[in-house]
Coordinates of C-alpha atoms in Angstrom, one line a residue:
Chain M
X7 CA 62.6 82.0 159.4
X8 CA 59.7 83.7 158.4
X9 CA 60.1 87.4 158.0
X10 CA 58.1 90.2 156.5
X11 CA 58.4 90.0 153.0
X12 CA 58.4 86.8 152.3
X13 CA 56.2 85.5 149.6
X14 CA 55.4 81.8 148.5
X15 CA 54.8 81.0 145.4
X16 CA 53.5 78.3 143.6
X17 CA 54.9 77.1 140.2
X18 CA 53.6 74.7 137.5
X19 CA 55.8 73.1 135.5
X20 CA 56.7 71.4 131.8
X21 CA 59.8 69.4 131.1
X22 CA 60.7 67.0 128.3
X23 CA 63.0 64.7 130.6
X24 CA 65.0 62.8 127.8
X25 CA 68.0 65.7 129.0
X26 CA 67.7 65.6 132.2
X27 CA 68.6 63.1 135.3
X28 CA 64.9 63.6 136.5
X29 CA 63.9 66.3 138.9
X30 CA 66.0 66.1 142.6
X31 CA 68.8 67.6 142.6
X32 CA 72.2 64.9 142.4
X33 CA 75.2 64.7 141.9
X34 CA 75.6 62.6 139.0
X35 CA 74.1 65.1 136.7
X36 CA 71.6 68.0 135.9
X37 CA 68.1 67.6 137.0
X38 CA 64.8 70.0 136.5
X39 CA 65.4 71.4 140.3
X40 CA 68.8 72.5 139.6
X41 CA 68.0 74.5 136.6
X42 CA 64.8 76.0 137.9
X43 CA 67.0 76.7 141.4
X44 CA 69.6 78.5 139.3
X45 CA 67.0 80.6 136.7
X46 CA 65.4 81.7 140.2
X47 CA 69.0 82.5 141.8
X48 CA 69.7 84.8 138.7
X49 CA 66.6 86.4 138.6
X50 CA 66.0 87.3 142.4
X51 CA 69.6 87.8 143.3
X52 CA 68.8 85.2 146.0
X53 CA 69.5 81.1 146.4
X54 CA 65.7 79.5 146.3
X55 CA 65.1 75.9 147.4
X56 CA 62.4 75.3 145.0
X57 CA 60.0 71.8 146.6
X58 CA 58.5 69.8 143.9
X59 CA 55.6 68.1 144.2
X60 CA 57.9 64.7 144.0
X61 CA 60.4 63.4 142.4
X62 CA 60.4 62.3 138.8
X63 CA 63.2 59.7 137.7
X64 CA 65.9 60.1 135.0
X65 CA 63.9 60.7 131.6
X66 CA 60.6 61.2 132.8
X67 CA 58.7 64.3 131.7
X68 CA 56.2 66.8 132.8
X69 CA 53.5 68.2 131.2
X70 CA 52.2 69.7 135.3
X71 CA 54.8 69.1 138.1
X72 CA 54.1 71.8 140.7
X73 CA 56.5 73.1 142.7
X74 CA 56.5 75.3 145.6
X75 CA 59.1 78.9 146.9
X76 CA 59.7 80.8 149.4
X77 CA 61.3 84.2 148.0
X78 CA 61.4 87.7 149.1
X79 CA 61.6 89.2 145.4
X80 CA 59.4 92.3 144.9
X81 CA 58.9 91.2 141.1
X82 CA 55.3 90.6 140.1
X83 CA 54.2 87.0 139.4
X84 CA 53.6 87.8 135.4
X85 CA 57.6 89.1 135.4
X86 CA 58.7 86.5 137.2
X87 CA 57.1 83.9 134.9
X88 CA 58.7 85.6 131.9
X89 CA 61.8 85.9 133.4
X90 CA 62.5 82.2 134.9
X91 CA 60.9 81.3 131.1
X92 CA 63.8 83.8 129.3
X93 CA 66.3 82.2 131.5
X94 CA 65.5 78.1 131.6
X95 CA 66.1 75.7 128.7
X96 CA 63.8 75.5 126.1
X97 CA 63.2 71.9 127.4
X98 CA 61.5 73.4 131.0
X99 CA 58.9 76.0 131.1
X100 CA 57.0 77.7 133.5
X101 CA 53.2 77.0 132.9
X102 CA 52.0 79.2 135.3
X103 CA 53.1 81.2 138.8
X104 CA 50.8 82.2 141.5
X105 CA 51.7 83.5 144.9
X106 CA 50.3 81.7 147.3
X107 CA 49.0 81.5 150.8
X108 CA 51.9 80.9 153.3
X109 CA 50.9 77.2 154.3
X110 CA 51.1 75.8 150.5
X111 CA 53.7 73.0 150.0
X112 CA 54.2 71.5 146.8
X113 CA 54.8 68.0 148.4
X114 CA 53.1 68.3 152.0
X115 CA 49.8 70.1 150.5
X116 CA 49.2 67.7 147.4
X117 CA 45.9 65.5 147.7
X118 CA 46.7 63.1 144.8
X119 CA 48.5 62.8 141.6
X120 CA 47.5 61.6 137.9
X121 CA 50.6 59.9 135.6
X122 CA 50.2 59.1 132.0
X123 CA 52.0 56.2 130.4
X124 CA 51.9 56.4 126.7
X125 CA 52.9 53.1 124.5
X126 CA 53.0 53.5 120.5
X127 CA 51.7 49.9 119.5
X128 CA 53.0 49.9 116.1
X129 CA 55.1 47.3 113.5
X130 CA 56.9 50.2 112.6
X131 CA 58.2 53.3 115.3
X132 CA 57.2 56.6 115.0
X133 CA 59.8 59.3 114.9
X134 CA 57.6 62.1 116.2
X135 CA 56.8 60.3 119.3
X136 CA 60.0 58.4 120.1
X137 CA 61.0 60.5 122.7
X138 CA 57.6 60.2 124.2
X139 CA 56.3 56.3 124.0
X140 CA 57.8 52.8 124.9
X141 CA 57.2 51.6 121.4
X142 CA 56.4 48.1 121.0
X143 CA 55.7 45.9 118.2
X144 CA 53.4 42.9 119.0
X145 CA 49.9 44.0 119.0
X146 CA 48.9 44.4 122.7
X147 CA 45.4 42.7 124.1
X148 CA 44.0 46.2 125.4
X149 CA 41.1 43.9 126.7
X150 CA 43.2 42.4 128.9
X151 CA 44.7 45.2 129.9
X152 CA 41.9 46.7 131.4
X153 CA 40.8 44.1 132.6
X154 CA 44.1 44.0 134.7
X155 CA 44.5 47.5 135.3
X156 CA 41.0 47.6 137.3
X157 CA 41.9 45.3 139.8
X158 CA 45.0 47.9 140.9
X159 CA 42.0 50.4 141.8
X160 CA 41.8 50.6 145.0
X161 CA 43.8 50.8 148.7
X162 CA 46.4 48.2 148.6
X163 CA 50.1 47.7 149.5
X164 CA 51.7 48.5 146.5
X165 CA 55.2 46.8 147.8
X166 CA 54.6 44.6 144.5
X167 CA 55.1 46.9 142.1
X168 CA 58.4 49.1 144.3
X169 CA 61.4 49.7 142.9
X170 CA 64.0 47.6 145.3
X171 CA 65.7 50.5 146.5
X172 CA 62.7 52.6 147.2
X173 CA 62.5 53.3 150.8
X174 CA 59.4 54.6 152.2
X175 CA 57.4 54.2 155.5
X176 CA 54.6 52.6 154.3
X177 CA 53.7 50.9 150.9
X178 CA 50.0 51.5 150.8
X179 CA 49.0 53.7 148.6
X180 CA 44.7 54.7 147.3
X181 CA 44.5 54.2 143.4
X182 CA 41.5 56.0 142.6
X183 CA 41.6 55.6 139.1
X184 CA 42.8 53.9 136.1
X185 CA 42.1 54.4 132.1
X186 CA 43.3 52.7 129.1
X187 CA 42.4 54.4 125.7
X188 CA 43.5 53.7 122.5
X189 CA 44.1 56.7 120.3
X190 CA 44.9 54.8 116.8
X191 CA 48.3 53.4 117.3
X192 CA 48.6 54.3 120.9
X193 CA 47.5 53.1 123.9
X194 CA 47.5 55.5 126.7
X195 CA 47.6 54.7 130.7
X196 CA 46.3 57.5 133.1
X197 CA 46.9 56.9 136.8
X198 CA 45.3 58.4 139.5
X199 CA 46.4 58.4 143.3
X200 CA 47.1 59.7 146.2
X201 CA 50.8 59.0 145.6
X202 CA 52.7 56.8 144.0
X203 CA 56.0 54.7 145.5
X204 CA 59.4 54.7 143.6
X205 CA 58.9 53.2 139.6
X206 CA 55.6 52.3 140.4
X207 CA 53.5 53.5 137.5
X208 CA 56.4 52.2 135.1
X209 CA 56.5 48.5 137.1
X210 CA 52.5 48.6 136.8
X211 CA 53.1 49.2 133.1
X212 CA 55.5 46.9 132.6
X213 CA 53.4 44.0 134.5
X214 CA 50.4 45.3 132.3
X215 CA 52.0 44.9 129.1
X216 CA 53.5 41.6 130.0
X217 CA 49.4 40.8 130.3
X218 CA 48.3 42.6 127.2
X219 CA 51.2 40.5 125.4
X220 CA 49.9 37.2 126.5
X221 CA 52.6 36.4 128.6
X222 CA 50.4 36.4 131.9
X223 CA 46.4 36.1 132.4
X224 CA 45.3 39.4 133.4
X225 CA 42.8 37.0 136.3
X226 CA 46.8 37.0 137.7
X227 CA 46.8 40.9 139.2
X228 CA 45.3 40.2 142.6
X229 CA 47.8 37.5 143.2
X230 CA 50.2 39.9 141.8
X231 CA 49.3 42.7 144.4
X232 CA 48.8 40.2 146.7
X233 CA 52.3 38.9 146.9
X234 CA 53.6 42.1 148.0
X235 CA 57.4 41.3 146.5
X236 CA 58.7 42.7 143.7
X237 CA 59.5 39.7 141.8
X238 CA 55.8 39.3 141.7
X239 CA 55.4 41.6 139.0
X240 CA 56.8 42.4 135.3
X241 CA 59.6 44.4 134.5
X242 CA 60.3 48.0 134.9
X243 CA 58.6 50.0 131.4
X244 CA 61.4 52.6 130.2
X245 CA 60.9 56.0 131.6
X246 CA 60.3 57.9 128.2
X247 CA 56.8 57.2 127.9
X248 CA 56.2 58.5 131.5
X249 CA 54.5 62.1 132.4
X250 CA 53.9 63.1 135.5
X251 CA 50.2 64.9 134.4
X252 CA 48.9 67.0 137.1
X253 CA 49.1 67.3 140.8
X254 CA 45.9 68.1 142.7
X255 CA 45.4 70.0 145.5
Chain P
X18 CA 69.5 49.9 81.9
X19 CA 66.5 47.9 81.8
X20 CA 67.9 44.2 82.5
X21 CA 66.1 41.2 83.5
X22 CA 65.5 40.8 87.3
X23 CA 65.2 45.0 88.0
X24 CA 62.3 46.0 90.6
X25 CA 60.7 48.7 91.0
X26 CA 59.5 49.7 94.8
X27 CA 58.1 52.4 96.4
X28 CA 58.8 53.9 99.9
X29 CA 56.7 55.3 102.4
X30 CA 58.7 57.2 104.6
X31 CA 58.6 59.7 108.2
X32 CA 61.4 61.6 109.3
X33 CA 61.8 64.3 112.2
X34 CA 64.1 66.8 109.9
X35 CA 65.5 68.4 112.6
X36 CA 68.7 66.8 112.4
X37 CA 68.9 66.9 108.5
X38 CA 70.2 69.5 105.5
X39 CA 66.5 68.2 104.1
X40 CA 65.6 65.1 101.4
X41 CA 67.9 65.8 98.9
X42 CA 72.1 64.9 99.0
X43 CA 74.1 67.6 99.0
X44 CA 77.6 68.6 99.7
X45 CA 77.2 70.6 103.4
X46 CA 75.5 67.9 105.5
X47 CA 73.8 65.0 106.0
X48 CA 70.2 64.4 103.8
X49 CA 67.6 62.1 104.2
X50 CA 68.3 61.1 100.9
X51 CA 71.7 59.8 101.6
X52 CA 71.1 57.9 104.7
X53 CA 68.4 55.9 102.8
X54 CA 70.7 55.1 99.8
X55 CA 73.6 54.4 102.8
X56 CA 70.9 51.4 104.2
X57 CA 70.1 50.5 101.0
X58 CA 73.5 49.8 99.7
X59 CA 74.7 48.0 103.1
X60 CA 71.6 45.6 102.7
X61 CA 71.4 45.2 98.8
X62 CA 74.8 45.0 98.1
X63 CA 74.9 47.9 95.1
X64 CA 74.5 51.4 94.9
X65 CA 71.1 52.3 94.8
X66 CA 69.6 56.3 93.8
X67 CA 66.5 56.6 95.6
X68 CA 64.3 59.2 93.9
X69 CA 62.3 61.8 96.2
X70 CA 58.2 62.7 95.2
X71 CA 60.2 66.6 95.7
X72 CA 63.0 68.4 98.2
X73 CA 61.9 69.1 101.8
X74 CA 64.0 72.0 102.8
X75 CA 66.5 72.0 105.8
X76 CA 64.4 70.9 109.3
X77 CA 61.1 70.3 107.6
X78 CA 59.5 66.7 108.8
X79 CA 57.6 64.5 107.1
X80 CA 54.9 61.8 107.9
X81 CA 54.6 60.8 104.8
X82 CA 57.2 61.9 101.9
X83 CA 57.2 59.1 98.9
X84 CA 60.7 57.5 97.4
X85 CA 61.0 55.1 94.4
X86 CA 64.0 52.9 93.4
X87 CA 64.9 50.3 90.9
X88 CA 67.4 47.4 92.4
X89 CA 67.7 43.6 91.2
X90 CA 67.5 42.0 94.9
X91 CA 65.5 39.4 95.4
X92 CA 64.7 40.0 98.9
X93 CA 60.9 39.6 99.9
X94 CA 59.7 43.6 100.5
X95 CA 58.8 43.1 104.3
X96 CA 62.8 41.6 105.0
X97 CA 64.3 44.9 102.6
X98 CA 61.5 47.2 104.7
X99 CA 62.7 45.6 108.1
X100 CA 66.0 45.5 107.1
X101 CA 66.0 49.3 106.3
X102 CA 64.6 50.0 109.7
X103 CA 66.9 48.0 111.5
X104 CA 70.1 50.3 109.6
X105 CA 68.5 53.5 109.5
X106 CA 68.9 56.2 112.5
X107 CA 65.7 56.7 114.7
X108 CA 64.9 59.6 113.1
X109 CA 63.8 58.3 109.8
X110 CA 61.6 55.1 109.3
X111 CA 60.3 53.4 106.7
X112 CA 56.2 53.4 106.9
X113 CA 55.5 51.0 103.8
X114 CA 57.5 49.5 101.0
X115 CA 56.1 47.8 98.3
X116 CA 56.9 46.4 94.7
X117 CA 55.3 48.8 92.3
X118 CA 54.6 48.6 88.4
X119 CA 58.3 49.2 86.6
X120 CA 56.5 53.2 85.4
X121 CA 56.4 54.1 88.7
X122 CA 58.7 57.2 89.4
X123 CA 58.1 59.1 93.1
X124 CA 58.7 62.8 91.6
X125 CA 57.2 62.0 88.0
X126 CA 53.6 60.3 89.1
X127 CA 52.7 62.1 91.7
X128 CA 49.5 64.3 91.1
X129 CA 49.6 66.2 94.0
X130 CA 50.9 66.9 97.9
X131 CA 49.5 67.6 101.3
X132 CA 51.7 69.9 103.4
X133 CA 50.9 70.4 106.6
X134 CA 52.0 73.3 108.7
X135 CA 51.6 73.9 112.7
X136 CA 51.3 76.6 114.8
X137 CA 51.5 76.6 118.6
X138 CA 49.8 79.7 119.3
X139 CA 50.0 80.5 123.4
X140 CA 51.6 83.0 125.9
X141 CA 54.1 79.9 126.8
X142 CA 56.0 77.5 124.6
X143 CA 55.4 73.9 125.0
X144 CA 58.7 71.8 125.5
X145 CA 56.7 68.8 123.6
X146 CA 56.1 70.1 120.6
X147 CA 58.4 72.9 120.4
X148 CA 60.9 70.9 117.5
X149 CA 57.2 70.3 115.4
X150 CA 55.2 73.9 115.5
X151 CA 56.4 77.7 115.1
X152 CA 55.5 79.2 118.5
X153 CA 53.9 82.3 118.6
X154 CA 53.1 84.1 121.9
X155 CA 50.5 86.5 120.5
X156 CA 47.1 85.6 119.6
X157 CA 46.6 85.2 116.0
X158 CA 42.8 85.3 114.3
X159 CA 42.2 82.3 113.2
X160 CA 38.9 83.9 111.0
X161 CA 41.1 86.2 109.1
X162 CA 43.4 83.7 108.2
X163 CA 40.4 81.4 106.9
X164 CA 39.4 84.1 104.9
X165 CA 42.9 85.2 103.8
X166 CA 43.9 81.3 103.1
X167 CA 40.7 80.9 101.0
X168 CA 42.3 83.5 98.0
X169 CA 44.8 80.6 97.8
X170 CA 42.9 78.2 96.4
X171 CA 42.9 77.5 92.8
X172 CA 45.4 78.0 89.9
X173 CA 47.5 81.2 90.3
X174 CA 50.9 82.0 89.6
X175 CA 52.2 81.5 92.9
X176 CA 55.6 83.8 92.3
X177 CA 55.1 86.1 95.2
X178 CA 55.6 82.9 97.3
X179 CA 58.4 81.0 96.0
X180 CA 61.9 82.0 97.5
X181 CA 63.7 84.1 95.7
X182 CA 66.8 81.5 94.6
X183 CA 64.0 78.8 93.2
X184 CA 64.9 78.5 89.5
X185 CA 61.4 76.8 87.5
X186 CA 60.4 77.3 84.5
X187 CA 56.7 77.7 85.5
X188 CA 55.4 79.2 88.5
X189 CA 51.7 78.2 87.9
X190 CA 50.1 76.0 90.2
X191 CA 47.1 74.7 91.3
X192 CA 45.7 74.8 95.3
X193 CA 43.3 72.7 95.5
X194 CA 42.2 72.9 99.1
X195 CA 43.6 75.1 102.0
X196 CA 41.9 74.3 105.5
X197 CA 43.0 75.5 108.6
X198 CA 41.8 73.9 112.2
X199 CA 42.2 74.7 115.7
X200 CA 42.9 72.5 118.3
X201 CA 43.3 73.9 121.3
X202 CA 46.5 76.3 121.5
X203 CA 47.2 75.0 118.3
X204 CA 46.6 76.2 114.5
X205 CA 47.3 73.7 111.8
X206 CA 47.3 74.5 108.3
X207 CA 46.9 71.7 105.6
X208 CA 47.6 73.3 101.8
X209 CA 47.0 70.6 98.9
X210 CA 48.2 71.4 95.4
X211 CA 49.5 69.9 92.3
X212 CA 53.0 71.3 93.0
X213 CA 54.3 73.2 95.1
X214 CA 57.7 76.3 94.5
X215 CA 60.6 76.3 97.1
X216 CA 59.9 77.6 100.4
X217 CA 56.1 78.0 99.1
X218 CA 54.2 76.7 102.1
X219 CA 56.7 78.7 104.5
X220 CA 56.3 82.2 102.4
X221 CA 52.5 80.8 102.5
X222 CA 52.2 80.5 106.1
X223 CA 54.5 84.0 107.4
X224 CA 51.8 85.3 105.3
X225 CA 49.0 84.4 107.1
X226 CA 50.4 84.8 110.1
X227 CA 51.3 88.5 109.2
X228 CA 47.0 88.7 108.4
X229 CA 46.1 86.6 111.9
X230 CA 48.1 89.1 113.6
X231 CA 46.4 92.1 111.7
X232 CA 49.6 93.5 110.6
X233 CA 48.2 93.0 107.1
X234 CA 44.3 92.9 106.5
X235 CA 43.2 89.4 104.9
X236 CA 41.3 91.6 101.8
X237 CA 45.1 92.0 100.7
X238 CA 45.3 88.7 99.7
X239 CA 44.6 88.7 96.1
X240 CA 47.1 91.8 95.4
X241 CA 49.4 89.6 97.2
X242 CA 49.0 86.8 94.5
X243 CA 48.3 89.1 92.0
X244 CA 51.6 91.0 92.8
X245 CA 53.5 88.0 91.3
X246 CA 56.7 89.2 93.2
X247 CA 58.1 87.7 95.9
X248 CA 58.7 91.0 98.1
X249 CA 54.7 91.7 98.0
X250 CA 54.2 88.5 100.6
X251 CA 55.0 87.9 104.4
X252 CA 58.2 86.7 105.6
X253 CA 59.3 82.8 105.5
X254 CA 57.8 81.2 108.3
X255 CA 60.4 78.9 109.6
X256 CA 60.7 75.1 108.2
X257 CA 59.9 73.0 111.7
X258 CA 56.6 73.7 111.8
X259 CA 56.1 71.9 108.2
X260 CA 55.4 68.7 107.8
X261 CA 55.1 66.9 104.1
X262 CA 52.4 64.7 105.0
X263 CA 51.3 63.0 101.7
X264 CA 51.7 62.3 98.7
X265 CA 48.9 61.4 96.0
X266 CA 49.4 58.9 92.9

């Protein structure tokens, strides 16, 4: 496969999802991948499987997915950037571009990722940040929260907090990290790991805000983990306060 | 008019604009304006004119744009504010409502506005904020437009700024503050007066962006003002990157 010439690039990426049916390519309807594929196709002259780091689900955004290419375009990075920009929606852009060295994979090479859950908190919604925040009402105990939230710190079978039909190997995942700040109105939830299983950040959430409601003691996340069954933990939050942050390498 | 039983309230109220032919009804499209009267009339029962604090133009936002209205219900002010919210599109919410003395007029009271306008000012556009800032690629000098900005401030006749189909009888205002912050990629511009002309803050703004981009020096300031003649400033900077953000009684 490999032959002189070609180059591998790596790609970071923005998307509002709220258009989009998140990033893998489907059938059912257009997704990040496809339209980055297709800017790349019309700019290069050549089909490009373009590897994200991971999938994002239907109306998640992305303020850094990476993703990786193999190509064997002759354009410089800077041209390239401007062109894929010229060509994609105004709802994707290129970040930044960078050839790389040949062994970089956007999925394979990745060490961990950070997600960012933001919830507007507020009697009344916000129309500058509806697309971007699960917006709830009742005042949330941010106490509790992270109270709750520390205990998912950690290496732990995250089978708990799985979407049903998310198949994977294994179900143990590192959290390295988790923050709650409040920013006025808003509360917002940065996780950090070395991967994350199917809906897991918005099932965390979900279980989280059940806490921070009053609905569950937040002394109940261990038992929670513990359980390792889905019907342990809350619901699933909406996707639209979901961005995948940054991927690091 | 004045019969026993009439209120007198005043609105609080954010809207994204993007979707509206701005505040005030009019025959080509939909207005802020009209969809608030619509919600009114469904939950009160009679026809109700809501009166603006001024016009936003077509696609400008606001966080914080001020409405009055007289009607005899005897709903409680939090069911009518709820109620609003429940009939109004996403878009536009109601912040606040609240019974107000019966000489209380939105447009007539008010003393003065804050407008605020922002700037995303980076090589690449952001897909986040792109329907809330004028993207600019090149970098703009934030010092000249302090200095430029700063010949704003105080009463002028603000002619050279006011678009050219803006029939008042004065065109004397007063600025009373013009500030403009970075943060980050981003320039905001806040501009508070006692009034303000059509399309002032956006004639205001393509100015200074003219001057940040050293297209114009910012010592041309005052023969811009002085000019008194609209063709002497910058072109209209366009009206998603403006935000009314309050109004002061």
């Amino acid at each position: 496969m490999q032959a002189a010439g070609w180059r591998n690039f790596k790609l970071v990426v923005a998307y509002e999802g709220t258009a989009y049916h998140g990033w893998q390519v489907q059938p059912n309807g257009i997704t990040v991948q496809e339209v980055i594929q297709g800017a790349l196709q019309r700019l290069t002259g050549a089909a490009t499987v373009v590897h994200g780091s991971g999938r994002t689900d239907a109306g998640v955004h992305a303020r850094g997915q990476v993703a990786s290419f193999r190509s064997r375009t002759g354009m410089p990075t800077a041209e390239l950037a401007r062109g894929l920009n010229a060509l994609l929606p105004a709802d994707v852009r290129v970040r930044s571009l960078a050839e790389v060295e040949p062994g970089f994979h956007a999925r394979k090479s990745a060490r961990s990722k950070t997600y960012l859950y933001c919830i507007h908190n507020h009697p009344v919604a916000d129309p500058f940040s509806r697309r971007f925040c699960w917006h709830l009402r009742r005042p949330l105990d941010a106490a509790a929260i992270i109270q709750a939230a520390g205990c998912l710190v950690g290496t732990h079978d995250f089978s708990s907090f799985k979407a049903a039909d998310g198949e994977t190997r294994s179900s143990v995942r590192t959290m390295f990290n988790v923050r709650c700040r409040r920013r006025g109105a808003y509360l917002l939830l940065l996780f950090k790991a070395d991967g994350f299983l199917k809906n897991m950040v918005r099932v965390m959430v979900g279980t989280l805000v059940e806490i921070g409601a009053g609905r569950r003691p937040p002394a109940e996340m261990p038992a929670i983990i513990a359980a390792v069954d889905r019907r342990a933990a809350g619901r699933t939050a909406p996707p639209h306060g979901l961005f995948l942050r940054t991927v690091h390498y």
